[in-house]
């Protein structure tokens, strides 16, 4: 059968837009749909021709190929245009709202999930990772058709390619998946030896995944069409890359903010000073004021993470912990004792917290131990 010009089939101009194209298709397809023309073989053929034409012209890439190379270009391209899969897919997409869905035909491929471990830095600044995923790939010898000769499978005689049959039950007419082709709309008499008719073979593939800056544990990146291929050239599923951020030895992330614990000597805490603290990109100066207490949190603005969904960059929160000196020499111990005596002589001026705590403890004990 000689193939008609696809624009002519849909009755549109070569430069028509997507909306116009869809409108023309819907109008023709509604007129020619098998449900409205039971037993009319001519209408059914036209319906398929219209659907196949729309499948090509509604896909920017396929339309471009067709415009440049015609039908031949489409046949040479991988997957091919106008196959049984395309037909069934459009049937489902455009008609689900008109005819109540229940699409038959080849099924879309399964979605795949991949768990990707990232360091905090990779998650914060983004990265490109090459991942290896197990996948079902379109069988090469049969070009995904599942047939021994690599040609499109024959239309199912039971359902005439629709994938569904109508069954009379009392007053009702029910739509059921075709028992002969199990919804595929096609049958294979002589299946491909490599894939045994499935049209797919198991394999692995490398995939480059671009991770945007600011992702966090639990974020998912969807890669359209990178899942398993569908039944007999139906569209593939999607791949979901699930981000898992590894624990960092210095930082903990909470939303856009980073937290870190900074040990400070008792001398710096008492006299004040400046420390160098690590950040995700390098170092930053942290001013410790005089009389800083353990547990005090200092905020370094803008040194956190830029959230992937937008918003301002978070802060780096430095939690100060005073380190009690260890491994003291005799002389050092002596100095500390001297210091202790000097502080004690000053009364509660040097340790107001201890004194207020002691007061509370005393009141409490007096009240309860009478
Ligand atoms: Zn069938
Ligand atoms: Zn095969």
Coordinates of C-alpha atoms and ligand atoms in Angstrom, one line a residue:
X1 CA 0.0 0.0 0.0
X2 CA 1.5 3.3 -1.1
X3 CA 1.7 5.7 1.9
X4 CA -0.2 9.0 1.6
X5 CA 1.3 12.3 2.6
X6 CA 0.8 12.6 6.4
X7 CA -0.4 16.2 6.2
X8 CA -2.9 15.3 3.5
X9 CA -4.1 12.4 5.7
X10 CA -5.0 14.8 8.5
X11 CA -6.0 17.6 6.1
X12 CA -3.7 20.2 7.6
X13 CA -1.1 22.5 6.1
X14 CA 2.6 21.7 6.4
X15 CA 3.2 24.5 8.8
X16 CA 0.2 24.0 11.0
X17 CA 0.7 24.3 14.8
X18 CA 0.3 21.7 17.5
X19 CA -3.2 22.9 18.5
X20 CA -4.5 22.9 15.0
X21 CA -3.0 19.5 14.4
X22 CA -4.6 18.0 17.5
X23 CA -8.0 19.5 16.6
X24 CA -7.9 18.1 13.1
X25 CA -6.9 14.7 14.5
X26 CA -9.6 14.6 17.1
X27 CA -12.2 15.5 14.6
X28 CA -11.2 12.8 12.1
X29 CA -10.6 10.2 14.8
X30 CA -14.0 10.7 16.4
X31 CA -15.7 10.4 13.0
X32 CA -13.7 7.2 12.1
X33 CA -13.4 5.6 15.5
X34 CA -14.3 1.8 15.4
X35 CA -16.8 2.3 18.2
X36 CA -18.8 4.6 15.9
X37 CA -18.4 2.5 12.8
X38 CA -18.9 -1.1 13.9
X39 CA -18.1 -3.5 11.0
X40 CA -16.9 -0.8 8.7
X41 CA -13.5 -2.0 7.6
X42 CA -12.8 1.1 5.5
X43 CA -13.4 3.4 8.4
X44 CA -11.1 1.3 10.6
X45 CA -8.3 1.5 8.1
X46 CA -8.7 5.2 7.8
X47 CA -8.7 5.5 11.5
X48 CA -5.4 3.8 11.8
X49 CA -3.9 5.8 9.0
X50 CA -5.0 9.1 10.7
X51 CA -3.7 7.8 14.1
X52 CA -0.3 6.9 12.6
X53 CA -0.1 10.3 10.9
X54 CA -0.8 12.1 14.1
X55 CA 1.7 10.0 16.0
X56 CA 4.4 11.2 13.7
X57 CA 3.4 14.9 13.3
X58 CA 2.7 15.4 17.0
X59 CA 6.2 14.4 17.9
X60 CA 8.6 17.3 17.0
X61 CA 11.5 15.0 16.4
X62 CA 9.6 12.6 14.1
X63 CA 7.9 15.4 12.3
X64 CA 11.3 16.9 11.5
X65 CA 12.5 13.6 10.2
X66 CA 9.4 13.2 8.1
X67 CA 9.7 16.7 6.7
X68 CA 13.2 16.1 5.6
X69 CA 13.2 12.5 4.6
X70 CA 9.6 11.4 4.2
X71 CA 8.3 8.0 5.1
X72 CA 11.6 6.4 4.3
X73 CA 13.3 8.4 7.0
X74 CA 10.8 7.3 9.6
X75 CA 11.2 3.6 8.7
X76 CA 15.0 3.8 9.0
X77 CA 14.9 5.5 12.4
X78 CA 15.0 3.3 15.5
X79 CA 11.6 2.1 16.7
X80 CA 10.0 3.2 13.5
X81 CA 6.9 5.4 13.1
X82 CA 3.3 4.3 12.8
X83 CA 3.8 0.9 14.4
X84 CA 1.1 -0.9 16.4
X85 CA 2.5 0.6 19.6
X86 CA 2.1 4.2 18.5
X87 CA -1.4 3.6 17.4
X88 CA -2.5 2.1 20.7
X89 CA -0.8 4.8 22.7
X90 CA -2.5 7.7 21.0
X91 CA -5.7 5.8 21.2
X92 CA -5.3 5.9 25.0
X93 CA -4.1 9.4 25.4
X94 CA -6.5 11.3 23.3
X95 CA -9.6 9.2 23.8
X96 CA -9.6 8.4 27.4
X97 CA -11.8 11.4 28.0
X98 CA -14.2 10.7 25.1
X99 CA -14.6 7.0 25.2
X100 CA -13.9 6.3 28.9
X101 CA -10.4 5.1 28.5
X102 CA -9.9 1.4 29.0
X103 CA -7.1 1.4 26.4
X104 CA -5.9 -1.9 25.0
X105 CA -2.8 -2.4 23.1
X106 CA 0.9 -2.7 24.1
X107 CA 1.7 -1.6 27.6
X108 CA 4.0 1.2 28.6
X109 CA 7.3 0.0 30.1
X110 CA 7.8 -0.3 33.8
X111 CA 9.4 2.6 35.8
X112 CA 12.8 1.9 37.3
X113 CA 14.1 3.2 40.6
X114 CA 17.8 3.8 41.3
X115 CA 19.2 4.7 44.7
X116 CA 22.1 7.1 44.3
X117 CA 24.5 7.8 47.2
X118 CA 26.1 11.3 47.1
X119 CA 28.5 13.1 49.4
X120 CA 27.3 16.2 51.0
X121 CA 29.4 18.3 48.7
X122 CA 28.1 16.6 45.6
X123 CA 24.5 17.1 46.8
X124 CA 25.2 20.8 47.7
X125 CA 26.9 21.8 44.5
X126 CA 25.5 19.3 41.9
X127 CA 27.3 16.7 40.0
X128 CA 27.1 14.5 37.0
X129 CA 27.1 10.8 37.8
X130 CA 27.4 7.9 35.5
X131 CA 25.2 5.1 36.7
X132 CA 24.8 1.6 35.4
X133 CA 21.3 0.4 35.4
X134 CA 19.8 -3.0 34.6
X135 CA 17.3 -2.7 31.8
X136 CA 15.4 -4.4 29.2
X137 CA 16.5 -3.1 25.8
X138 CA 14.7 -3.4 22.6
X139 CA 15.8 -6.6 20.9
X140 CA 18.1 -5.8 18.1
X141 CA 17.6 -8.7 15.7
X142 CA 13.8 -8.2 15.5
X143 CA 13.9 -4.4 16.1
X144 CA 11.7 -4.8 19.1
X145 CA 8.8 -6.4 17.1
X146 CA 9.4 -9.9 18.5
X147 CA 9.0 -11.4 15.1
X148 CA 11.6 -13.8 13.5
X149 CA 11.8 -11.7 10.3
X150 CA 12.0 -8.4 12.2
X151 CA 8.9 -7.0 10.5
X152 CA 5.9 -5.6 12.3
X153 CA 3.7 -8.4 13.7
X154 CA 0.4 -9.2 12.0
X155 CA -2.8 -7.6 13.1
X156 CA -4.7 -9.9 15.5
X157 CA -7.6 -11.5 13.7
X158 CA -9.8 -11.7 16.8
X159 CA -9.8 -8.0 17.7
X160 CA -8.7 -6.6 14.4
X161 CA -5.8 -4.8 16.1
X162 CA -7.8 -3.0 18.7
X163 CA -6.6 -5.2 21.6
X164 CA -10.1 -5.4 23.0
X165 CA -13.2 -7.4 22.2
X166 CA -16.9 -6.7 22.9
X167 CA -18.8 -9.4 24.8
X168 CA -22.6 -9.4 25.0
X169 CA -23.9 -10.2 28.4
X170 CA -27.6 -9.9 28.7
X171 CA -28.4 -6.3 27.9
X172 CA -24.8 -5.1 28.3
X173 CA -22.0 -5.0 26.0
X174 CA -18.7 -5.3 27.8
X175 CA -15.2 -4.4 26.6
X176 CA -12.6 -7.0 27.4
X177 CA -9.0 -7.5 26.7
X178 CA -8.6 -9.6 23.6
X179 CA -7.9 -13.2 24.7
X180 CA -6.0 -14.0 21.5
X181 CA -3.4 -11.2 21.6
X182 CA -3.9 -10.3 25.3
X183 CA -4.3 -6.7 24.4
X184 CA -1.4 -6.3 22.1
X185 CA -3.5 -6.0 19.0
X186 CA -1.1 -8.1 17.1
X187 CA -0.1 -11.8 17.0
X188 CA 3.3 -13.3 16.2
X189 CA 3.2 -16.6 14.3
X190 CA 7.0 -17.0 14.1
X191 CA 8.6 -15.4 17.1
X192 CA 12.1 -14.0 17.2
X193 CA 14.6 -16.7 18.5
X194 CA 16.6 -14.2 20.6
X195 CA 13.8 -12.7 22.7
X196 CA 11.2 -15.4 22.1
X197 CA 8.7 -12.9 20.9
X198 CA 8.9 -10.5 23.8
X199 CA 10.7 -7.8 21.7
X200 CA 13.1 -7.1 24.6
X201 CA 16.4 -8.6 26.0
X202 CA 17.9 -8.1 29.4
X203 CA 21.0 -5.9 29.5
X204 CA 22.7 -3.1 31.3
X205 CA 23.3 0.4 30.3
X206 CA 25.4 3.4 31.4
X207 CA 23.5 6.6 32.0
X208 CA 24.7 10.1 32.8
X209 CA 22.6 11.7 35.4
X210 CA 22.8 15.4 36.0
X211 CA 22.2 16.1 39.7
X212 CA 21.2 19.7 40.3
X213 CA 22.8 21.7 43.1
X214 CA 21.0 21.6 46.5
X215 CA 19.4 18.2 46.4
X216 CA 18.9 16.3 49.7
X217 CA 18.1 12.9 50.9
X218 CA 14.7 11.9 49.7
X219 CA 14.7 14.0 46.5
X220 CA 13.9 12.2 43.3
X221 CA 15.1 13.0 39.9
X222 CA 12.8 11.7 37.1
X223 CA 14.4 10.8 33.8
X224 CA 11.7 10.6 31.2
X225 CA 11.7 7.5 29.1
X226 CA 14.8 5.9 30.7
X227 CA 12.8 3.1 32.3
X228 CA 12.1 -0.3 30.7
X229 CA 10.9 -0.3 27.2
X230 CA 7.2 -1.0 26.6
X231 CA 5.6 -4.0 25.2
X232 CA 6.4 -4.3 21.5
X233 CA 7.5 -0.7 20.9
X234 CA 5.1 0.9 23.3
X235 CA 6.6 3.9 25.1
X236 CA 9.2 3.2 27.8
X237 CA 8.7 3.9 31.5
X238 CA 10.6 6.5 33.5
X239 CA 13.7 6.2 35.7
X240 CA 13.6 7.7 39.1
X241 CA 16.9 8.4 40.7
X242 CA 16.5 8.6 44.5
X243 CA 19.1 10.7 46.3
X244 CA 20.7 9.5 49.5
X245 CA 23.2 11.8 51.0
X246 CA 26.1 10.1 53.0
X247 CA 26.9 11.3 56.5
X248 CA 29.6 13.9 56.6
X249 CA 32.3 13.8 59.2
X250 CA 32.0 17.5 60.0
X251 CA 28.7 18.8 58.9
X252 CA 25.1 17.9 59.5
X253 CA 22.5 19.3 57.2
X254 CA 19.1 20.5 58.2
X255 CA 17.2 22.0 55.2
X256 CA 19.5 24.7 53.9
X257 CA 21.5 25.1 57.1
X258 CA 24.6 23.2 58.0
X259 CA 25.5 22.4 61.6
X260 CA 29.0 21.7 63.0
X261 CA 30.5 21.3 66.4
X262 CA 33.5 23.5 67.2
X263 CA 35.7 22.6 70.1
X264 CA 37.1 25.7 71.9
X265 CA 39.8 25.8 74.6
X266 CA 38.9 27.2 78.0
X267 CA 41.4 30.0 77.4
X268 CA 39.8 31.1 74.1
X269 CA 36.4 30.8 75.6
X270 CA 37.3 33.0 78.5
X271 CA 39.5 35.6 76.8
X272 CA 37.9 35.5 73.3
X273 CA 39.7 35.0 70.1
X274 CA 39.4 34.0 66.5
X275 CA 39.1 30.5 65.1
X276 CA 39.3 29.1 61.6
X277 CA 36.3 26.8 60.9
X278 CA 35.9 24.6 57.8
X279 CA 33.1 25.4 55.4
X280 CA 31.9 23.4 52.3
X281 CA 34.1 25.4 50.1
X282 CA 37.1 26.2 52.3
X283 CA 37.5 28.1 55.5
X284 CA 35.9 30.9 57.4
X285 CA 36.9 33.0 60.4
X286 CA 34.7 32.6 63.5
X287 CA 35.0 35.3 66.2
X288 CA 34.7 34.0 69.7
X289 CA 33.8 36.8 72.1
X290 CA 35.0 37.0 75.6
X291 CA 33.2 34.8 78.2
X292 CA 31.7 32.4 75.6
X293 CA 29.8 29.5 77.2
X294 CA 29.7 25.9 76.1
X295 CA 26.7 25.3 73.9
X296 CA 26.6 28.7 72.3
X297 CA 25.7 28.6 68.6
X298 CA 27.2 31.1 66.2
X299 CA 25.7 31.7 62.8
X300 CA 27.8 32.2 59.8
X301 CA 25.5 33.6 57.2
X302 CA 25.3 32.3 53.7
X303 CA 27.7 29.4 54.3
X304 CA 25.0 26.7 54.1
X305 CA 23.4 25.1 51.1
X306 CA 21.4 26.7 48.3
X307 CA 18.1 24.7 48.2
X308 CA 17.4 22.9 45.0
X309 CA 13.8 24.3 44.8
X310 CA 15.1 27.9 45.1
X311 CA 15.2 30.2 48.1
X312 CA 18.1 31.8 49.8
X313 CA 21.3 30.0 50.8
X314 CA 21.3 28.6 54.3
X315 CA 23.8 29.4 57.1
X316 CA 26.6 27.5 58.8
X317 CA 25.7 27.1 62.5
X318 CA 28.7 26.6 64.7
X319 CA 28.0 25.0 68.1
X320 CA 30.7 25.8 70.5
X321 CA 31.8 23.1 72.9
X322 CA 34.5 24.0 75.5
X323 CA 37.1 21.4 75.8
X324 CA 38.4 20.6 79.3
X325 CA 42.2 20.4 79.0
X326 CA 43.6 16.8 79.4
X327 CA 47.1 15.3 80.1
X328 CA 48.2 18.3 82.2
X329 CA 51.7 18.5 83.6
X330 CA 52.4 19.1 87.2
X331 CA 53.2 22.8 86.5
X332 CA 50.0 23.3 84.5
X333 CA 47.9 21.7 87.3
X334 CA 49.6 24.1 89.8
X335 CA 48.7 27.1 87.6
X336 CA 45.1 25.9 87.4
X337 CA 44.9 25.5 91.1
X338 CA 46.2 29.0 91.6
X339 CA 43.7 30.3 89.1
X340 CA 41.0 28.4 90.9
X341 CA 41.8 30.0 94.2
X342 CA 41.9 33.4 92.6
X343 CA 38.5 32.9 91.0
X344 CA 37.0 31.6 94.2
X345 CA 38.2 34.7 96.0
X346 CA 36.2 36.7 93.5
X347 CA 33.0 35.1 94.7
X348 CA 30.1 34.7 92.3
X349 CA 31.4 37.4 89.9
X350 CA 33.3 34.8 87.9
X351 CA 30.8 32.0 87.8
X352 CA 27.3 33.5 88.1
X353 CA 25.7 30.4 86.6
X354 CA 27.2 28.1 89.1
X355 CA 26.1 30.3 92.0
X356 CA 22.6 30.7 90.7
X357 CA 22.4 26.9 90.3
X358 CA 23.7 26.4 93.8
X359 CA 21.1 28.8 95.1
X360 CA 18.3 26.9 93.4
X361 CA 19.6 23.6 94.5
X362 CA 19.7 24.8 98.1
X363 CA 16.1 26.1 98.0
X364 CA 14.9 22.9 96.5
X365 CA 16.6 20.7 99.0
X366 CA 15.3 22.8 101.9
X367 CA 11.8 22.6 100.7
X368 CA 11.8 18.9 100.2
X369 CA 14.0 17.5 102.9
X370 CA 12.3 19.0 105.9
Ligands
LIG1 ZN1 -6.5 -9.4 19.6
LIG2 ZN1 13.8 -10.4 19.2

